[in-house]
Amino acid sequence: MEQGFIKNEKKVISNRDRLFIISAPSGAGKTTLCKALLSRFADMLYSISYTTRKPRANEQDGVDYYFIPKEEFKEKIKEDKWAEWAEVHGNFYGTSAEFMDKKLSLGHDILLDIDVQGTAQILKRYPDSVTIFIMPPSLDILKKRLESRGADSKDTILKRIKNAEKEMAKKDLYRHLIVNDKLPEAIDQLLSIIKKYRLGMDNKV
Ligand code: ADP
Ligand code: 5GP
């Protein structure tokens, strides 16, 4: 697993309580939870990541991801265009630095769905980010969810399960932890965390 880097670390800006990062092993339910969150907070912006992964059947370019070729992704690494980037499960994923800086300077709240490597980079650049890690109830259930999603081959699912253990070992990097067992309960927990920050009640946690 290769990790991205940040050339312009000096560009650290304070963004207390405006940047929310959600991470989870693939299949733990973060897309489902992020959608629930965005439907509840209409003014929260979702940072659409760029990826070199092929789109899944139900995914739309410019909605779920910007799907770009590997060459273009690597060019943007050289041009320092990523706020963070990482190689995950053999594909590249990145967050646009221009989008982040522009929207944060305008005072928007932003939601990022990125992996643990990306989170470490974002925390260097935006140290006050609110970080939330979503856990599956067990690895067995995680495997079942990946299978029931029906989007990945057996090989890909195995790769994702292997990576899940590594990602879960990094959960202490995060300020909040949610176990996504019963979906309505996980959604409630997530909404109450975000609400507290947005109301300015919980910014010292
Ligand atoms: P991720 O974005 O983390 O890869 P998804 O949100 O795509 O995960 O969820 C993986 C699969 O598990 C989907 O089919 C989703 O509908 C299902 N799922 C999500 N949360 C739950 C839950 N709490 N209980 C049962 N199934 C769930
Ligand atoms: P998937 O291929 O299942 O959509 O995502 C695989 C993994 O890549 C997930 O852990 C997801 O959070 C992560 N990911 C998605 N976008 C980004 C991004 O822009 N940067 C980083 N570092 N990880 C991302």
PDB file of C-alpha atoms and ligand atoms in Angstrom:
ATOM      1  CA  MET A   1       0.000   0.000   0.000  1.00  0.00           C
ATOM      2  CA  GLU A   2       1.566   3.251  -1.074  1.00  0.00           C
ATOM      3  CA  GLN A   3       0.887   6.441   0.771  1.00  0.00           C
ATOM      4  CA  GLY A   4       0.488   9.909  -0.665  1.00  0.00           C
ATOM      5  CA  PHE A   5       2.353  12.923   0.615  1.00  0.00           C
ATOM      6  CA  ILE A   6       1.732  16.595   1.050  1.00  0.00           C
ATOM      7  CA  LYS A   7       4.277  18.946  -0.504  1.00  0.00           C
ATOM      8  CA  ASN A   8       2.851  22.162   0.923  1.00  0.00           C
ATOM      9  CA  GLU A   9       2.379  21.244   4.564  1.00  0.00           C
ATOM     10  CA  LYS A  10       2.926  24.888   5.531  1.00  0.00           C
ATOM     11  CA  LYS A  11      -0.512  25.606   4.104  1.00  0.00           C
ATOM     12  CA  VAL A  12      -2.162  24.474   7.338  1.00  0.00           C
ATOM     13  CA  ILE A  13      -5.340  26.455   7.993  1.00  0.00           C
ATOM     14  CA  SER A  14      -7.707  26.269  10.915  1.00  0.00           C
ATOM     15  CA  ASN A  15     -11.107  24.890  10.079  1.00  0.00           C
ATOM     16  CA  ARG A  16     -12.507  24.121  13.497  1.00  0.00           C
ATOM     17  CA  ASP A  17     -15.633  22.032  13.196  1.00  0.00           C
ATOM     18  CA  ARG A  18     -16.120  22.513   9.495  1.00  0.00           C
ATOM     19  CA  LEU A  19     -14.456  19.450   8.079  1.00  0.00           C
ATOM     20  CA  PHE A  20     -15.888  16.007   8.847  1.00  0.00           C
ATOM     21  CA  ILE A  21     -13.986  12.867   7.852  1.00  0.00           C
ATOM     22  CA  ILE A  22     -15.626   9.451   7.755  1.00  0.00           C
ATOM     23  CA  SER A  23     -13.560   6.296   7.271  1.00  0.00           C
ATOM     24  CA  ALA A  24     -14.383   2.607   7.455  1.00  0.00           C
ATOM     25  CA  PRO A  25     -13.298  -0.653   5.949  1.00  0.00           C
ATOM     26  CA  SER A  26     -14.947  -1.151   2.583  1.00  0.00           C
ATOM     27  CA  GLY A  27     -18.440  -2.618   3.097  1.00  0.00           C
ATOM     28  CA  ALA A  28     -18.903  -1.318   6.669  1.00  0.00           C
ATOM     29  CA  GLY A  29     -21.593   1.049   5.449  1.00  0.00           C
ATOM     30  CA  LYS A  30     -20.002   4.462   5.113  1.00  0.00           C
ATOM     31  CA  THR A  31     -21.614   5.288   1.749  1.00  0.00           C
ATOM     32  CA  THR A  32     -25.014   4.423   3.251  1.00  0.00           C
ATOM     33  CA  LEU A  33     -24.282   6.527   6.347  1.00  0.00           C
ATOM     34  CA  CYS A  34     -22.868   9.467   4.357  1.00  0.00           C
ATOM     35  CA  LYS A  35     -26.012   9.538   2.190  1.00  0.00           C
ATOM     36  CA  ALA A  36     -28.205   9.582   5.312  1.00  0.00           C
ATOM     37  CA  LEU A  37     -26.103  12.433   6.705  1.00  0.00           C
ATOM     38  CA  LEU A  38     -26.221  14.500   3.524  1.00  0.00           C
ATOM     39  CA  SER A  39     -29.992  14.096   3.237  1.00  0.00           C
ATOM     40  CA  ARG A  40     -30.325  15.417   6.804  1.00  0.00           C
ATOM     41  CA  PHE A  41     -27.904  18.359   6.393  1.00  0.00           C
ATOM     42  CA  ALA A  42     -28.689  19.837   3.001  1.00  0.00           C
ATOM     43  CA  ASP A  43     -26.033  22.559   3.318  1.00  0.00           C
ATOM     44  CA  MET A  44     -23.164  20.152   3.956  1.00  0.00           C
ATOM     45  CA  LEU A  45     -20.946  19.700   0.904  1.00  0.00           C
ATOM     46  CA  TYR A  46     -19.691  16.269  -0.054  1.00  0.00           C
ATOM     47  CA  SER A  47     -16.187  16.250  -1.490  1.00  0.00           C
ATOM     48  CA  ILE A  48     -16.442  14.040  -4.554  1.00  0.00           C
ATOM     49  CA  SER A  49     -13.193  12.103  -4.731  1.00  0.00           C
ATOM     50  CA  TYR A  50     -11.229  11.324  -7.864  1.00  0.00           C
ATOM     51  CA  THR A  51     -10.402   7.708  -8.539  1.00  0.00           C
ATOM     52  CA  THR A  52      -8.776   5.499 -11.123  1.00  0.00           C
ATOM     53  CA  ARG A  53     -11.141   2.640 -10.135  1.00  0.00           C
ATOM     54  CA  LYS A  54     -13.718   1.511 -12.702  1.00  0.00           C
ATOM     55  CA  PRO A  55     -17.268   2.698 -11.955  1.00  0.00           C
ATOM     56  CA  ARG A  56     -19.668   0.162 -10.425  1.00  0.00           C
ATOM     57  CA  ALA A  57     -22.980  -0.465 -12.213  1.00  0.00           C
ATOM     58  CA  ASN A  58     -24.897   2.019 -10.038  1.00  0.00           C
ATOM     59  CA  GLU A  59     -22.203   4.723  -9.944  1.00  0.00           C
ATOM     60  CA  GLN A  60     -22.250   7.982 -11.870  1.00  0.00           C
ATOM     61  CA  ASP A  61     -19.269  10.075 -12.907  1.00  0.00           C
ATOM     62  CA  GLY A  62     -19.351  13.434 -11.126  1.00  0.00           C
ATOM     63  CA  VAL A  63     -21.798  12.140  -8.497  1.00  0.00           C
ATOM     64  CA  ASP A  64     -20.154   9.192  -6.737  1.00  0.00           C
ATOM     65  CA  TYR A  65     -16.622   9.878  -7.971  1.00  0.00           C
ATOM     66  CA  TYR A  66     -14.799  11.591 -10.784  1.00  0.00           C
ATOM     67  CA  PHE A  67     -13.452   8.579 -12.665  1.00  0.00           C
ATOM     68  CA  ILE A  68     -10.135   9.484 -14.297  1.00  0.00           C
ATOM     69  CA  PRO A  69      -7.287   7.573 -15.992  1.00  0.00           C
ATOM     70  CA  LYS A  70      -4.182   6.639 -13.982  1.00  0.00           C
ATOM     71  CA  GLU A  71      -1.968   8.918 -16.122  1.00  0.00           C
ATOM     72  CA  GLU A  72      -4.115  11.949 -15.321  1.00  0.00           C
ATOM     73  CA  PHE A  73      -4.070  11.072 -11.600  1.00  0.00           C
ATOM     74  CA  LYS A  74      -0.277  10.794 -11.580  1.00  0.00           C
ATOM     75  CA  GLU A  75       0.061  14.081 -13.474  1.00  0.00           C
ATOM     76  CA  LYS A  76      -1.982  15.775 -10.747  1.00  0.00           C
ATOM     77  CA  ILE A  77       0.345  14.303  -8.094  1.00  0.00           C
ATOM     78  CA  LYS A  78       3.266  15.994  -9.860  1.00  0.00           C
ATOM     79  CA  GLU A  79       1.286  19.247 -10.109  1.00  0.00           C
ATOM     80  CA  ASP A  80       0.481  19.087  -6.364  1.00  0.00           C
ATOM     81  CA  LYS A  81      -3.261  19.165  -7.005  1.00  0.00           C
ATOM     82  CA  TRP A  82      -4.310  16.748  -4.242  1.00  0.00           C
ATOM     83  CA  ALA A  83      -5.118  17.753  -0.640  1.00  0.00           C
ATOM     84  CA  GLU A  84      -4.436  14.053  -0.014  1.00  0.00           C
ATOM     85  CA  TRP A  85      -4.163  10.932  -2.103  1.00  0.00           C
ATOM     86  CA  ALA A  86      -3.616   7.243  -1.537  1.00  0.00           C
ATOM     87  CA  GLU A  87      -3.461   3.935  -3.292  1.00  0.00           C
ATOM     88  CA  VAL A  88      -6.221   1.685  -1.906  1.00  0.00           C
ATOM     89  CA  HIS A  89      -6.870  -1.879  -3.106  1.00  0.00           C
ATOM     90  CA  GLY A  90      -4.692  -1.222  -6.172  1.00  0.00           C
ATOM     91  CA  ASN A  91      -6.501   1.952  -7.286  1.00  0.00           C
ATOM     92  CA  PHE A  92      -5.660   5.617  -6.723  1.00  0.00           C
ATOM     93  CA  TYR A  93      -8.034   7.912  -4.822  1.00  0.00           C
ATOM     94  CA  GLY A  94      -7.610  11.639  -4.184  1.00  0.00           C
ATOM     95  CA  THR A  95      -9.258  14.796  -2.852  1.00  0.00           C
ATOM     96  CA  SER A  96      -8.996  18.044  -4.796  1.00  0.00           C
ATOM     97  CA  ALA A  97      -6.948  20.659  -2.902  1.00  0.00           C
ATOM     98  CA  GLU A  98      -8.588  23.469  -4.870  1.00  0.00           C
ATOM     99  CA  PHE A  99     -12.103  22.313  -3.902  1.00  0.00           C
ATOM    100  CA  MET A 100     -11.175  22.017  -0.226  1.00  0.00           C
ATOM    101  CA  ASP A 101      -9.388  25.351   0.119  1.00  0.00           C
ATOM    102  CA  LYS A 102     -12.047  27.243  -1.815  1.00  0.00           C
ATOM    103  CA  LYS A 103     -15.073  25.798  -0.024  1.00  0.00           C
ATOM    104  CA  LEU A 104     -13.531  26.006   3.452  1.00  0.00           C
ATOM    105  CA  SER A 105     -12.515  29.628   2.885  1.00  0.00           C
ATOM    106  CA  LEU A 106     -16.153  30.342   1.965  1.00  0.00           C
ATOM    107  CA  GLY A 107     -17.218  28.824   5.301  1.00  0.00           C
ATOM    108  CA  HIS A 108     -18.836  25.631   4.047  1.00  0.00           C
ATOM    109  CA  ASP A 109     -19.012  22.425   6.055  1.00  0.00           C
ATOM    110  CA  ILE A 110     -17.460  19.559   4.114  1.00  0.00           C
ATOM    111  CA  LEU A 111     -17.821  15.811   4.395  1.00  0.00           C
ATOM    112  CA  LEU A 112     -14.976  13.555   3.284  1.00  0.00           C
ATOM    113  CA  ASP A 113     -15.288   9.790   2.795  1.00  0.00           C
ATOM    114  CA  ILE A 114     -11.637   8.753   2.654  1.00  0.00           C
ATOM    115  CA  ASP A 115      -9.395   5.961   3.926  1.00  0.00           C
ATOM    116  CA  VAL A 116      -7.029   5.990   6.930  1.00  0.00           C
ATOM    117  CA  GLN A 117      -3.990   7.020   4.874  1.00  0.00           C
ATOM    118  CA  GLY A 118      -5.880  10.017   3.489  1.00  0.00           C
ATOM    119  CA  THR A 119      -7.130  10.953   6.965  1.00  0.00           C
ATOM    120  CA  ALA A 120      -3.574  11.156   8.320  1.00  0.00           C
ATOM    121  CA  GLN A 121      -2.688  13.556   5.502  1.00  0.00           C
ATOM    122  CA  ILE A 122      -5.805  15.697   5.912  1.00  0.00           C
ATOM    123  CA  LEU A 123      -5.130  16.017   9.655  1.00  0.00           C
ATOM    124  CA  LYS A 124      -1.719  17.533   8.849  1.00  0.00           C
ATOM    125  CA  ARG A 125      -3.269  20.032   6.513  1.00  0.00           C
ATOM    126  CA  TYR A 126      -6.494  20.686   8.471  1.00  0.00           C
ATOM    127  CA  PRO A 127      -5.682  19.688  12.066  1.00  0.00           C
ATOM    128  CA  ASP A 128      -9.093  20.471  13.575  1.00  0.00           C
ATOM    129  CA  SER A 129     -11.028  18.078  11.360  1.00  0.00           C
ATOM    130  CA  VAL A 130     -13.667  15.952  13.090  1.00  0.00           C
ATOM    131  CA  THR A 131     -12.795  12.318  12.452  1.00  0.00           C
ATOM    132  CA  ILE A 132     -15.284   9.426  12.654  1.00  0.00           C
ATOM    133  CA  PHE A 133     -14.481   5.764  12.153  1.00  0.00           C
ATOM    134  CA  ILE A 134     -17.241   3.286  11.236  1.00  0.00           C
ATOM    135  CA  MET A 135     -16.715  -0.314  12.361  1.00  0.00           C
ATOM    136  CA  PRO A 136     -18.596  -3.376  11.147  1.00  0.00           C
ATOM    137  CA  PRO A 137     -19.956  -5.607  13.955  1.00  0.00           C
ATOM    138  CA  SER A 138     -17.531  -8.350  12.803  1.00  0.00           C
ATOM    139  CA  LEU A 139     -15.350  -9.365   9.844  1.00  0.00           C
ATOM    140  CA  ASP A 140     -17.880 -12.085   9.010  1.00  0.00           C
ATOM    141  CA  ILE A 141     -20.678  -9.554   8.713  1.00  0.00           C
ATOM    142  CA  LEU A 142     -18.405  -7.282   6.701  1.00  0.00           C
ATOM    143  CA  LYS A 143     -17.821 -10.089   4.205  1.00  0.00           C
ATOM    144  CA  LYS A 144     -21.564 -10.763   3.977  1.00  0.00           C
ATOM    145  CA  ARG A 145     -22.268  -7.074   3.311  1.00  0.00           C
ATOM    146  CA  LEU A 146     -19.661  -6.955   0.552  1.00  0.00           C
ATOM    147  CA  GLU A 147     -21.192 -10.058  -0.991  1.00  0.00           C
ATOM    148  CA  SER A 148     -24.758  -8.763  -0.692  1.00  0.00           C
ATOM    149  CA  ARG A 149     -23.780  -5.438  -2.306  1.00  0.00           C
ATOM    150  CA  GLY A 150     -23.003  -7.568  -5.347  1.00  0.00           C
ATOM    151  CA  ALA A 151     -20.595  -4.985  -6.778  1.00  0.00           C
ATOM    152  CA  ASP A 152     -17.220  -6.717  -6.427  1.00  0.00           C
ATOM    153  CA  SER A 153     -15.660  -9.967  -7.624  1.00  0.00           C
ATOM    154  CA  LYS A 154     -14.638 -12.688  -5.126  1.00  0.00           C
ATOM    155  CA  ASP A 155     -10.988 -11.637  -5.497  1.00  0.00           C
ATOM    156  CA  THR A 156     -11.770  -8.005  -4.856  1.00  0.00           C
ATOM    157  CA  ILE A 157     -13.817  -8.916  -1.786  1.00  0.00           C
ATOM    158  CA  LEU A 158     -10.908 -10.950  -0.383  1.00  0.00           C
ATOM    159  CA  LYS A 159      -8.545  -8.014  -0.978  1.00  0.00           C
ATOM    160  CA  ARG A 160     -10.957  -5.681   0.814  1.00  0.00           C
ATOM    161  CA  ILE A 161     -11.322  -8.037   3.806  1.00  0.00           C
ATOM    162  CA  LYS A 162      -7.533  -8.315   4.152  1.00  0.00           C
ATOM    163  CA  ASN A 163      -7.228  -4.540   4.076  1.00  0.00           C
ATOM    164  CA  ALA A 164     -10.093  -4.172   6.609  1.00  0.00           C
ATOM    165  CA  GLU A 165      -8.006  -5.587   9.464  1.00  0.00           C
ATOM    166  CA  LYS A 166      -5.172  -3.143   8.711  1.00  0.00           C
ATOM    167  CA  GLU A 167      -7.605  -0.233   8.567  1.00  0.00           C
ATOM    168  CA  MET A 168      -9.353  -1.209  11.807  1.00  0.00           C
ATOM    169  CA  ALA A 169      -5.979  -1.292  13.562  1.00  0.00           C
ATOM    170  CA  LYS A 170      -5.758   2.483  12.872  1.00  0.00           C
ATOM    171  CA  LYS A 171      -9.097   3.377  14.427  1.00  0.00           C
ATOM    172  CA  ASP A 172      -7.435   5.222  17.351  1.00  0.00           C
ATOM    173  CA  LEU A 173      -6.480   7.975  14.930  1.00  0.00           C
ATOM    174  CA  TYR A 174     -10.171   8.959  15.003  1.00  0.00           C
ATOM    175  CA  ARG A 175     -12.063  11.056  17.537  1.00  0.00           C
ATOM    176  CA  HIS A 176     -15.336   9.102  17.279  1.00  0.00           C
ATOM    177  CA  LEU A 177     -16.184   5.459  16.741  1.00  0.00           C
ATOM    178  CA  ILE A 178     -19.515   4.058  15.556  1.00  0.00           C
ATOM    179  CA  VAL A 179     -20.300   0.345  15.202  1.00  0.00           C
ATOM    180  CA  ASN A 180     -22.693   0.009  12.273  1.00  0.00           C
ATOM    181  CA  ASP A 181     -24.757  -2.926  13.490  1.00  0.00           C
ATOM    182  CA  LYS A 182     -28.407  -1.796  13.295  1.00  0.00           C
ATOM    183  CA  LEU A 183     -28.509   0.857  10.593  1.00  0.00           C
ATOM    184  CA  PRO A 184     -31.089   3.226  12.191  1.00  0.00           C
ATOM    185  CA  GLU A 185     -29.043   3.286  15.404  1.00  0.00           C
ATOM    186  CA  ALA A 186     -25.792   3.973  13.552  1.00  0.00           C
ATOM    187  CA  ILE A 187     -27.474   6.806  11.627  1.00  0.00           C
ATOM    188  CA  ASP A 188     -28.767   8.309  14.908  1.00  0.00           C
ATOM    189  CA  GLN A 189     -25.299   8.168  16.464  1.00  0.00           C
ATOM    190  CA  LEU A 190     -23.721   9.815  13.440  1.00  0.00           C
ATOM    191  CA  LEU A 191     -26.338  12.562  13.271  1.00  0.00           C
ATOM    192  CA  SER A 192     -25.994  13.335  16.964  1.00  0.00           C
ATOM    193  CA  ILE A 193     -22.191  13.654  16.679  1.00  0.00           C
ATOM    194  CA  ILE A 194     -22.474  16.031  13.726  1.00  0.00           C
ATOM    195  CA  LYS A 195     -25.301  18.047  15.309  1.00  0.00           C
ATOM    196  CA  LYS A 196     -23.245  18.674  18.446  1.00  0.00           C
ATOM    197  CA  TYR A 197     -20.375  20.128  16.444  1.00  0.00           C
ATOM    198  CA  ARG A 198     -22.636  22.196  14.252  1.00  0.00           C
ATOM    199  CA  LEU A 199     -24.334  23.647  17.318  1.00  0.00           C
ATOM    200  CA  GLY A 200     -20.889  24.355  18.804  1.00  0.00           C
ATOM    201  CA  MET A 201     -21.545  22.113  21.801  1.00  0.00           C
ATOM    202  CA  ASP A 202     -18.841  19.534  21.402  1.00  0.00           C
ATOM    203  CA  ASN A 203     -15.738  21.119  19.973  1.00  0.00           C
ATOM    204  CA  LYS A 204     -13.432  20.160  22.811  1.00  0.00           C
ATOM    205  CA  VAL A 205     -13.975  16.383  22.556  1.00  0.00           C
TER     206      VAL A 205
HETATM  207  P1  ADP B   1     -19.020   1.166   2.145  1.00  0.00           P
HETATM  208  O1  ADP B   1     -19.365   2.490   1.503  1.00  0.00           O
HETATM  209  O2  ADP B   1     -18.421   1.346   3.514  1.00  0.00           O
HETATM  210  O3  ADP B   1     -18.177   0.299   1.267  1.00  0.00           O
HETATM  211  P2  ADP B   1     -21.870   0.513   1.790  1.00  0.00           P
HETATM  212  O4  ADP B   1     -22.573   1.710   2.371  1.00  0.00           O
HETATM  213  O5  ADP B   1     -21.820   0.378   0.296  1.00  0.00           O
HETATM  214  O6  ADP B   1     -20.396   0.363   2.408  1.00  0.00           O
HETATM  215  O7  ADP B   1     -22.548  -0.795   2.448  1.00  0.00           O
HETATM  216  C1  ADP B   1     -22.176  -2.103   2.042  1.00  0.00           C
HETATM  217  C2  ADP B   1     -23.461  -2.961   1.951  1.00  0.00           C
HETATM  218  O8  ADP B   1     -23.973  -3.178   3.265  1.00  0.00           O
HETATM  219  C3  ADP B   1     -24.578  -2.283   1.161  1.00  0.00           C
HETATM  220  O9  ADP B   1     -25.272  -3.282   0.426  1.00  0.00           O
HETATM  221  C4  ADP B   1     -25.465  -1.650   2.250  1.00  0.00           C
HETATM  222  O10 ADP B   1     -26.807  -1.555   1.827  1.00  0.00           O
HETATM  223  C5  ADP B   1     -25.322  -2.679   3.385  1.00  0.00           C
HETATM  224  N1  ADP B   1     -25.427  -2.104   4.737  1.00  0.00           N
HETATM  225  C6  ADP B   1     -24.945  -0.918   5.194  1.00  0.00           C
HETATM  226  N2  ADP B   1     -25.196  -0.763   6.519  1.00  0.00           N
HETATM  227  C7  ADP B   1     -25.855  -1.870   6.917  1.00  0.00           C
HETATM  228  C8  ADP B   1     -26.396  -2.328   8.187  1.00  0.00           C
HETATM  229  N3  ADP B   1     -26.299  -1.612   9.305  1.00  0.00           N
HETATM  230  N4  ADP B   1     -26.998  -3.531   8.221  1.00  0.00           N
HETATM  231  C9  ADP B   1     -27.090  -4.296   7.101  1.00  0.00           C
HETATM  232  N5  ADP B   1     -26.615  -3.942   5.878  1.00  0.00           N
HETATM  233  C10 ADP B   1     -25.993  -2.735   5.783  1.00  0.00           C
HETATM  234  P1  5GP B   2     -14.536   2.212  -2.850  1.00  0.00           P
HETATM  235  O1  5GP B   2     -13.690   1.707  -3.983  1.00  0.00           O
HETATM  236  O2  5GP B   2     -15.206   1.079  -2.102  1.00  0.00           O
HETATM  237  O3  5GP B   2     -15.513   3.284  -3.274  1.00  0.00           O
HETATM  238  O4  5GP B   2     -13.561   2.909  -1.815  1.00  0.00           O
HETATM  239  C1  5GP B   2     -12.430   2.216  -1.340  1.00  0.00           C
HETATM  240  C2  5GP B   2     -11.747   3.016  -0.251  1.00  0.00           C
HETATM  241  O5  5GP B   2     -11.216   4.233  -0.776  1.00  0.00           O
HETATM  242  C3  5GP B   2     -12.686   3.444   0.902  1.00  0.00           C
HETATM  243  O6  5GP B   2     -11.985   3.192   2.109  1.00  0.00           O
HETATM  244  C4  5GP B   2     -12.869   4.914   0.696  1.00  0.00           C
HETATM  245  O7  5GP B   2     -13.121   5.626   1.908  1.00  0.00           O
HETATM  246  C5  5GP B   2     -11.525   5.287   0.112  1.00  0.00           C
HETATM  247  N1  5GP B   2     -11.566   6.563  -0.606  1.00  0.00           N
HETATM  248  C6  5GP B   2     -12.543   7.069  -1.386  1.00  0.00           C
HETATM  249  N2  5GP B   2     -12.207   8.273  -1.840  1.00  0.00           N
HETATM  250  C7  5GP B   2     -10.987   8.555  -1.319  1.00  0.00           C
HETATM  251  C8  5GP B   2     -10.096   9.680  -1.409  1.00  0.00           C
HETATM  252  O8  5GP B   2     -10.344  10.675  -2.066  1.00  0.00           O
HETATM  253  N3  5GP B   2      -8.920   9.572  -0.758  1.00  0.00           N
HETATM  254  C9  5GP B   2      -8.587   8.481  -0.007  1.00  0.00           C
HETATM  255  N4  5GP B   2      -7.421   8.508   0.631  1.00  0.00           N
HETATM  256  N5  5GP B   2      -9.379   7.414   0.106  1.00  0.00           N
HETATM  257  C10 5GP B   2     -10.579   7.457  -0.544  1.00  0.00           C
END
